[in-house]
Short mmCIF file of C-alpha atoms and ligand atoms in Angstrom, two decimals:
data_model
loop_
_atom_site.label_atom_id
_atom_site.label_comp_id
_atom_site.label_asym_id
_atom_site.label_seq_id
_atom_site.Cartn_x
_atom_site.Cartn_y
_atom_site.Cartn_z
CA UNK A 702 -67.34 -9.94 -49.09
CA UNK A 703 -64.72 -12.30 -50.51
CA UNK A 704 -61.96 -9.60 -49.87
CA UNK A 705 -62.91 -9.38 -46.16
CA UNK A 706 -62.71 -13.16 -45.77
CA UNK A 707 -59.20 -13.11 -47.38
CA UNK A 708 -58.13 -10.36 -45.05
CA UNK A 709 -59.49 -12.43 -41.92
CA UNK A 710 -57.72 -15.51 -43.26
CA UNK A 711 -54.73 -13.40 -43.78
CA UNK A 712 -54.77 -11.88 -40.20
CA UNK A 713 -55.37 -15.34 -38.74
CA UNK A 714 -52.27 -16.60 -40.51
CA UNK A 715 -50.32 -13.66 -39.25
CA UNK A 716 -51.38 -14.39 -35.70
CA UNK A 717 -50.33 -17.93 -35.97
CA UNK A 718 -46.85 -17.03 -37.40
CA UNK A 719 -46.47 -14.51 -34.58
CA UNK A 720 -47.20 -17.15 -31.82
CA UNK A 721 -45.01 -19.52 -33.48
CA UNK A 722 -42.03 -16.90 -33.41
CA UNK A 723 -42.73 -16.21 -29.80
CA UNK A 724 -42.39 -19.87 -29.03
CA UNK A 725 -39.38 -20.12 -30.94
CA UNK A 726 -37.84 -17.06 -29.14
CA UNK A 727 -38.53 -18.60 -25.74
CA UNK A 728 -37.01 -21.85 -26.79
CA UNK A 729 -33.89 -19.97 -28.03
CA UNK A 730 -33.62 -18.15 -24.66
CA UNK A 731 -33.84 -21.16 -22.59
CA UNK A 732 -31.33 -23.03 -24.74
CA UNK A 733 -28.96 -20.21 -24.26
CA UNK A 734 -29.51 -20.23 -20.49
CA UNK A 735 -28.97 -24.17 -20.44
CA UNK A 736 -25.81 -23.54 -22.51
CA UNK A 737 -24.57 -21.12 -19.98
CA UNK A 738 -25.30 -23.10 -17.10
CA UNK A 739 -23.69 -26.06 -18.78
CA UNK A 740 -20.49 -24.17 -19.45
CA UNK A 741 -20.32 -22.86 -15.78
CA UNK A 742 -20.60 -26.44 -14.51
CA UNK A 743 -18.32 -27.84 -16.96
CA UNK A 744 -15.62 -25.08 -16.36
CA UNK A 745 -15.86 -25.91 -12.57
CA UNK A 746 -15.40 -29.79 -13.12
CA UNK A 747 -12.45 -28.96 -15.36
CA UNK A 748 -10.53 -26.85 -13.14
CA UNK A 749 -10.37 -29.51 -10.32
CA UNK A 750 -8.13 -32.06 -12.13
CA UNK A 751 -6.22 -29.32 -13.93
CA UNK A 752 -5.11 -27.97 -10.53
CA UNK A 753 -3.51 -31.17 -9.72
CA UNK A 754 -1.87 -31.13 -13.14
CA UNK A 755 -0.43 -27.65 -12.47
CA UNK A 756 0.74 -28.27 -9.02
CA UNK A 757 2.47 -31.51 -9.79
CA UNK A 758 3.96 -30.49 -12.99
CA UNK A 759 5.28 -27.35 -11.24
CA UNK A 760 6.95 -29.62 -8.46
CA UNK A 761 8.53 -31.81 -11.12
CA UNK A 762 9.84 -28.78 -13.06
CA UNK A 763 11.60 -27.60 -9.90
CA UNK A 764 12.88 -30.98 -9.15
CA UNK A 765 14.26 -30.17 -5.82
CA UNK A 766 15.56 -33.57 -5.18
CA UNK A 767 17.68 -33.35 -8.45
CA UNK A 768 16.21 -36.68 -9.67
CA UNK A 769 15.24 -35.73 -13.21
CA UNK A 770 17.22 -35.12 -16.40
CA UNK A 771 17.10 -31.65 -18.04
CA UNK A 772 14.95 -32.86 -20.72
CA UNK A 773 12.30 -34.37 -18.43
CA UNK A 774 12.27 -31.12 -16.26
CA UNK A 775 11.66 -29.20 -19.69
CA UNK A 776 8.81 -31.55 -20.34
CA UNK A 777 7.44 -30.92 -16.97
CA UNK A 778 7.68 -27.11 -17.63
CA UNK A 779 5.83 -27.53 -21.01
CA UNK A 780 2.96 -29.38 -19.11
CA UNK A 781 2.83 -26.67 -16.66
CA UNK A 782 2.66 -23.77 -19.33
CA UNK A 783 0.06 -25.69 -21.42
CA UNK A 784 -1.84 -26.37 -18.18
CA UNK A 785 -1.92 -22.73 -17.34
CA UNK A 786 -2.94 -21.77 -20.81
CA UNK A 787 -5.85 -24.07 -20.57
CA UNK A 788 -6.68 -22.80 -17.00
CA UNK A 789 -6.91 -19.23 -18.43
CA UNK A 790 -9.19 -20.55 -21.23
CA UNK A 791 -11.46 -22.16 -18.75
CA UNK A 792 -11.57 -18.99 -16.47
CA UNK A 793 -12.42 -17.03 -19.49
CA UNK A 794 -15.23 -19.25 -20.55
CA UNK A 795 -16.39 -19.40 -16.94
CA UNK A 796 -16.44 -15.72 -16.64
CA UNK A 797 -18.28 -15.09 -19.87
CA UNK A 798 -20.92 -17.62 -19.02
CA UNK A 799 -21.47 -16.13 -15.43
CA UNK A 800 -21.95 -12.79 -17.05
CA UNK A 801 -24.51 -14.35 -19.45
CA UNK A 802 -26.62 -15.97 -16.70
CA UNK A 803 -26.23 -12.82 -14.36
CA UNK A 804 -24.12 -14.48 -11.82
CA UNK A 805 -21.07 -12.44 -12.03
CA UNK A 806 -20.86 -10.46 -8.85
CA UNK A 807 -19.30 -7.01 -8.69
CA UNK A 808 -18.38 -5.27 -5.40
CA UNK A 809 -17.49 -1.48 -5.53
CA UNK A 810 -14.87 -0.20 -3.33
CA UNK A 811 -12.31 2.52 -3.05
CA UNK A 812 -9.38 2.09 -5.27
CA UNK A 813 -6.17 4.09 -5.14
CA UNK A 814 -5.68 4.69 -8.90
CA UNK A 815 -2.07 5.80 -8.51
CA UNK A 816 -1.20 2.65 -6.75
CA UNK A 817 -3.21 0.72 -9.35
CA UNK A 818 -1.33 2.19 -12.09
CA UNK A 819 2.03 1.56 -10.42
CA UNK A 820 1.20 -2.11 -10.11
CA UNK A 821 0.23 -2.32 -13.78
CA UNK A 822 3.56 -0.72 -14.78
CA UNK A 823 5.48 -3.23 -12.53
CA UNK A 824 3.40 -6.07 -13.89
CA UNK A 825 4.00 -5.32 -17.60
CA UNK A 826 7.57 -3.91 -17.52
CA UNK A 827 9.19 -7.23 -18.18
CA UNK A 828 6.93 -7.70 -21.27
CA UNK A 829 8.38 -4.45 -22.58
CA UNK A 830 11.95 -5.43 -21.74
CA UNK A 831 11.52 -8.91 -23.54
CA UNK A 832 10.04 -7.36 -26.69
CA UNK A 833 12.41 -4.22 -26.61
CA UNK A 834 9.42 -1.83 -26.64
CA UNK A 835 8.85 1.46 -24.84
CA UNK A 836 6.46 1.27 -22.08
CA UNK A 837 4.93 3.72 -19.55
CA UNK A 838 1.96 4.25 -17.44
CA UNK A 839 0.85 7.94 -17.59
CA UNK A 840 -1.28 8.90 -14.55
CA UNK A 841 -2.80 12.33 -14.46
CA UNK A 842 -1.86 14.32 -11.22
CA UNK A 843 -5.10 15.44 -9.80
CA UNK A 844 -7.15 12.08 -9.67
CA UNK A 845 -9.52 11.47 -6.71
CA UNK A 846 -7.84 9.84 -3.80
CA UNK A 847 -10.20 7.04 -3.96
CA UNK A 848 -12.18 5.91 -7.17
CA UNK A 849 -15.06 3.45 -6.51
CA UNK A 850 -15.28 0.24 -8.69
CA UNK A 851 -14.63 -3.18 -8.75
CA UNK A 852 -10.87 -3.32 -8.64
CA UNK A 853 -10.40 -7.03 -9.63
CA UNK A 854 -12.67 -6.61 -12.74
CA UNK A 855 -11.11 -3.35 -13.53
CA UNK A 856 -7.66 -5.14 -13.22
CA UNK A 857 -8.74 -7.89 -15.69
CA UNK A 858 -9.99 -5.46 -18.23
CA UNK A 859 -6.85 -3.31 -18.32
CA UNK A 860 -4.67 -6.42 -18.22
CA UNK A 861 -6.42 -7.67 -21.33
CA UNK A 862 -5.89 -4.58 -23.22
CA UNK A 863 -2.19 -4.29 -22.21
CA UNK A 864 -1.52 -7.92 -23.02
CA UNK A 865 -3.13 -7.51 -26.35
CA UNK A 866 -1.21 -4.28 -26.99
CA UNK A 867 2.24 -6.12 -26.23
CA UNK A 868 1.01 -9.18 -28.38
CA UNK A 869 0.25 -7.18 -31.53
CA UNK A 870 3.14 -4.85 -31.43
CA UNK A 871 6.62 -5.65 -32.56
CA UNK A 872 8.37 -2.11 -32.57
CA UNK A 873 7.67 1.13 -30.95
CA UNK A 874 5.88 1.50 -27.72
CA UNK A 875 2.81 0.63 -25.57
CA UNK A 876 1.50 3.67 -23.55
CA UNK A 877 -1.28 3.27 -20.87
CA UNK A 878 -2.80 6.41 -19.52
CA UNK A 879 -5.35 7.23 -16.87
CA UNK A 880 -7.13 10.47 -16.93
CA UNK A 881 -10.46 12.18 -15.75
CA UNK A 882 -12.78 11.82 -18.47
CA UNK A 883 -13.68 15.22 -20.30
CA UNK A 884 -17.31 16.46 -19.90
CA UNK A 885 -18.00 15.71 -23.66
CA UNK A 886 -16.97 11.96 -23.18
CA UNK A 887 -19.44 11.28 -20.25
CA UNK A 888 -22.83 9.92 -21.15
CA UNK A 889 -25.76 12.52 -21.24
CA UNK A 890 -27.42 11.20 -18.18
CA UNK A 891 -24.29 10.27 -16.06
CA UNK A 892 -24.73 7.94 -13.11
CA UNK A 893 -21.80 9.58 -11.49
CA UNK A 894 -19.88 12.97 -11.32
CA UNK A 895 -16.37 11.27 -11.55
CA UNK A 896 -15.49 9.28 -14.56
CA UNK A 897 -12.10 7.85 -15.56
CA UNK A 898 -10.58 7.02 -18.83
CA UNK A 899 -8.06 4.25 -19.10
CA UNK A 900 -6.42 4.15 -22.42
CA UNK A 901 -4.08 1.69 -24.00
CA UNK A 902 -2.19 2.64 -27.01
CA UNK A 903 0.19 0.68 -29.12
CA UNK A 904 2.28 1.11 -32.34
CA UNK A 905 1.38 -2.41 -33.42
CA UNK A 906 -0.41 -4.05 -36.39
CA UNK A 907 -3.71 -2.27 -36.04
CA UNK A 908 -7.16 -3.32 -36.92
CA UNK A 909 -8.99 -2.69 -40.19
CA UNK A 910 -12.09 -0.37 -39.84
CA UNK A 911 -14.42 -3.32 -40.92
CA UNK A 912 -13.16 -5.54 -38.22
CA UNK A 913 -13.25 -2.98 -35.37
CA UNK A 914 -16.78 -4.09 -34.12
CA UNK A 915 -16.37 -7.80 -34.78
CA UNK A 916 -13.38 -8.33 -32.41
CA UNK A 917 -15.49 -7.34 -29.42
CA UNK A 918 -17.68 -10.64 -30.04
CA UNK A 919 -16.73 -13.86 -28.34
CA UNK A 920 -14.45 -15.95 -30.27
CA UNK A 921 -13.88 -13.44 -33.00
CA UNK A 922 -10.43 -12.42 -34.36
CA UNK A 923 -9.43 -10.42 -37.12
CA UNK A 924 -8.77 -13.51 -39.36
CA UNK A 925 -7.58 -17.19 -39.17
CA UNK A 926 -3.90 -15.93 -39.71
CA UNK A 927 -3.99 -14.11 -36.44
CA UNK A 928 -4.92 -17.21 -34.77
CA UNK A 929 -2.14 -19.07 -36.21
CA UNK A 930 0.37 -16.40 -35.70
CA UNK A 931 -0.49 -15.11 -32.26
CA UNK A 932 -2.64 -17.77 -30.68
CA UNK A 933 -5.30 -16.71 -28.34
CA UNK A 934 -8.95 -17.45 -28.12
CA UNK A 935 -10.73 -14.27 -29.20
CA UNK A 936 -12.52 -14.05 -25.68
CA UNK A 937 -10.36 -11.33 -23.99
CA UNK A 938 -12.11 -8.28 -25.65
CA UNK A 939 -15.79 -9.70 -25.20
CA UNK A 940 -14.91 -10.30 -21.53
CA UNK A 941 -13.48 -6.84 -21.31
CA UNK A 942 -16.58 -5.19 -22.92
CA UNK A 943 -18.74 -7.23 -20.66
CA UNK A 944 -17.03 -6.46 -17.48
CA UNK A 945 -17.08 -2.79 -18.49
CA UNK A 946 -20.72 -2.99 -18.81
CA UNK A 947 -20.98 -4.48 -15.22
CA UNK A 948 -18.75 -1.45 -13.99
CA UNK A 949 -21.31 0.88 -15.79
CA UNK A 950 -18.98 1.87 -18.60
CA UNK A 951 -17.68 1.01 -22.01
CA UNK A 952 -14.66 -0.10 -23.99
CA UNK A 953 -14.05 1.45 -27.33
CA UNK A 954 -11.40 1.20 -30.06
CA UNK A 955 -9.77 3.66 -32.53
CA UNK A 956 -7.28 1.97 -34.87
CA UNK A 957 -5.42 2.30 -38.16
CA UNK A 958 -4.20 -0.79 -39.90
CA UNK A 959 -0.44 -0.90 -39.84
CA UNK A 960 -0.14 2.06 -37.59
CA UNK A 961 -1.49 1.02 -34.28
CA UNK A 962 -4.54 0.95 -31.90
CA UNK A 963 -6.00 2.81 -28.84
CA UNK A 964 -8.42 0.94 -26.87
CA UNK A 965 -10.20 2.99 -24.11
CA UNK A 966 -12.16 2.05 -21.14
CA UNK A 967 -14.37 4.72 -19.63
CA UNK A 968 -16.04 4.05 -16.29
CA UNK A 969 -17.82 5.86 -13.50
CA UNK A 970 -17.16 5.93 -9.86
CA UNK A 971 -20.19 4.28 -8.25
CA UNK A 972 -21.31 4.03 -4.64
CA UNK A 973 -19.47 1.55 -2.44
CA UNK A 974 -21.08 -2.03 -2.07
CA UNK A 975 -22.89 -4.50 -4.12
CA UNK A 976 -25.21 -2.73 -6.71
CA UNK A 977 -28.90 -3.63 -6.18
CA UNK A 978 -30.49 -1.84 -9.31
CA UNK A 979 -30.00 -2.39 -13.10
CA UNK A 980 -30.26 -5.73 -14.46
CA UNK A 981 -26.55 -5.93 -15.67
CA UNK A 982 -25.21 -5.37 -12.21
CA UNK A 983 -27.58 -7.36 -10.03
CA UNK A 984 -25.53 -10.24 -8.42
CA UNK A 985 -27.25 -13.72 -8.33
P1 ADP B 1369 -7.28 -12.81 -28.52
O1 ADP B 1369 -6.26 -11.88 -28.15
O2 ADP B 1369 -7.35 -13.99 -27.50
O3 ADP B 1369 -7.32 -13.33 -29.87
P2 ADP B 1369 -9.15 -10.76 -27.90
O4 ADP B 1369 -10.73 -10.82 -27.77
O5 ADP B 1369 -8.45 -10.05 -26.97
O6 ADP B 1369 -8.72 -12.32 -28.21
O7 ADP B 1369 -8.92 -9.94 -29.36
C1 ADP B 1369 -9.59 -10.19 -30.53
C2 ADP B 1369 -8.79 -10.02 -31.74
O8 ADP B 1369 -8.85 -8.47 -31.80
C3 ADP B 1369 -7.45 -10.48 -31.79
O9 ADP B 1369 -7.21 -11.87 -32.23
C4 ADP B 1369 -6.92 -9.39 -32.82
O10 ADP B 1369 -7.20 -9.78 -34.05
C5 ADP B 1369 -7.57 -8.12 -32.42
N1 ADP B 1369 -6.76 -7.13 -31.52
C6 ADP B 1369 -7.05 -7.08 -30.16
N2 ADP B 1369 -6.21 -6.26 -29.68
C7 ADP B 1369 -5.51 -5.72 -30.61
C8 ADP B 1369 -4.32 -4.86 -30.82
N3 ADP B 1369 -4.00 -4.05 -29.67
N4 ADP B 1369 -3.80 -4.65 -31.94
C9 ADP B 1369 -4.22 -5.32 -32.99
N5 ADP B 1369 -5.19 -6.26 -33.03
C10 ADP B 1369 -5.82 -6.41 -31.82
#
């Protein structure tokens, strides 16, 4: 009889513990939602004054009336570049918090992939020249005329990957390629017949195997030395993989330390318009 009593007490205790855990989980969920809302509001409030700083420092830097000394103009340019860095950071934080509260809208429309690749090549060719690196965007010939995705988000992802490739490479080349995905690369239950693979390969510093998952988390970099040497916020890859998820795909990495890295974005062509099903792609 005593045993049954003990068992009853134990199971009552377990029930209480379970309820307490559920309350804690609810609290955590709420506080994470408040945090995201706070960040979204803050980011908006921060952008307004920053826009004035950017506009006015740019005008000072140009100094069309020739009233400023060279040193003063240089200061104005530093203000402008720092302001731009800050704006990028704020935009990144805003994007991430929007994704977290499900408020980042995606709109699928036809994208001409060859033109898209051409624009990327144009956009990054000066990075290559400046660092003395080889660079090309290799686009497969028989791609569909139009591929349906959110071009703005696609561009943000690929630009992030390319910017990283240039940042972490001192010699050699950066190669971007756009191909139809092979059947074995497409998920078992595909949402689409047409999948594209955007790869960005570099001959840079590479990433140790045990860090290759970590770098996709917000504010994570390989180590403190990376931050000091290369700057950055550690937000780019988490934004890229969140955006990839919104587009119905994934970003993955293959890398060898000291040799280089290849980041690959795999996405489906999805019906035109704003998606209505699937939690991740429901707009607010
Ligand atoms: P950030 O570049 O602002 O630090 P990211 O989220 O884009 O943030 O990248 C996180 C980290 O992943 C980088 O700090 C770097 O350590 C590593 N990383 C990303 N891309 C590369 C690359 N192409 N080569 C080597 N390391 C990389």
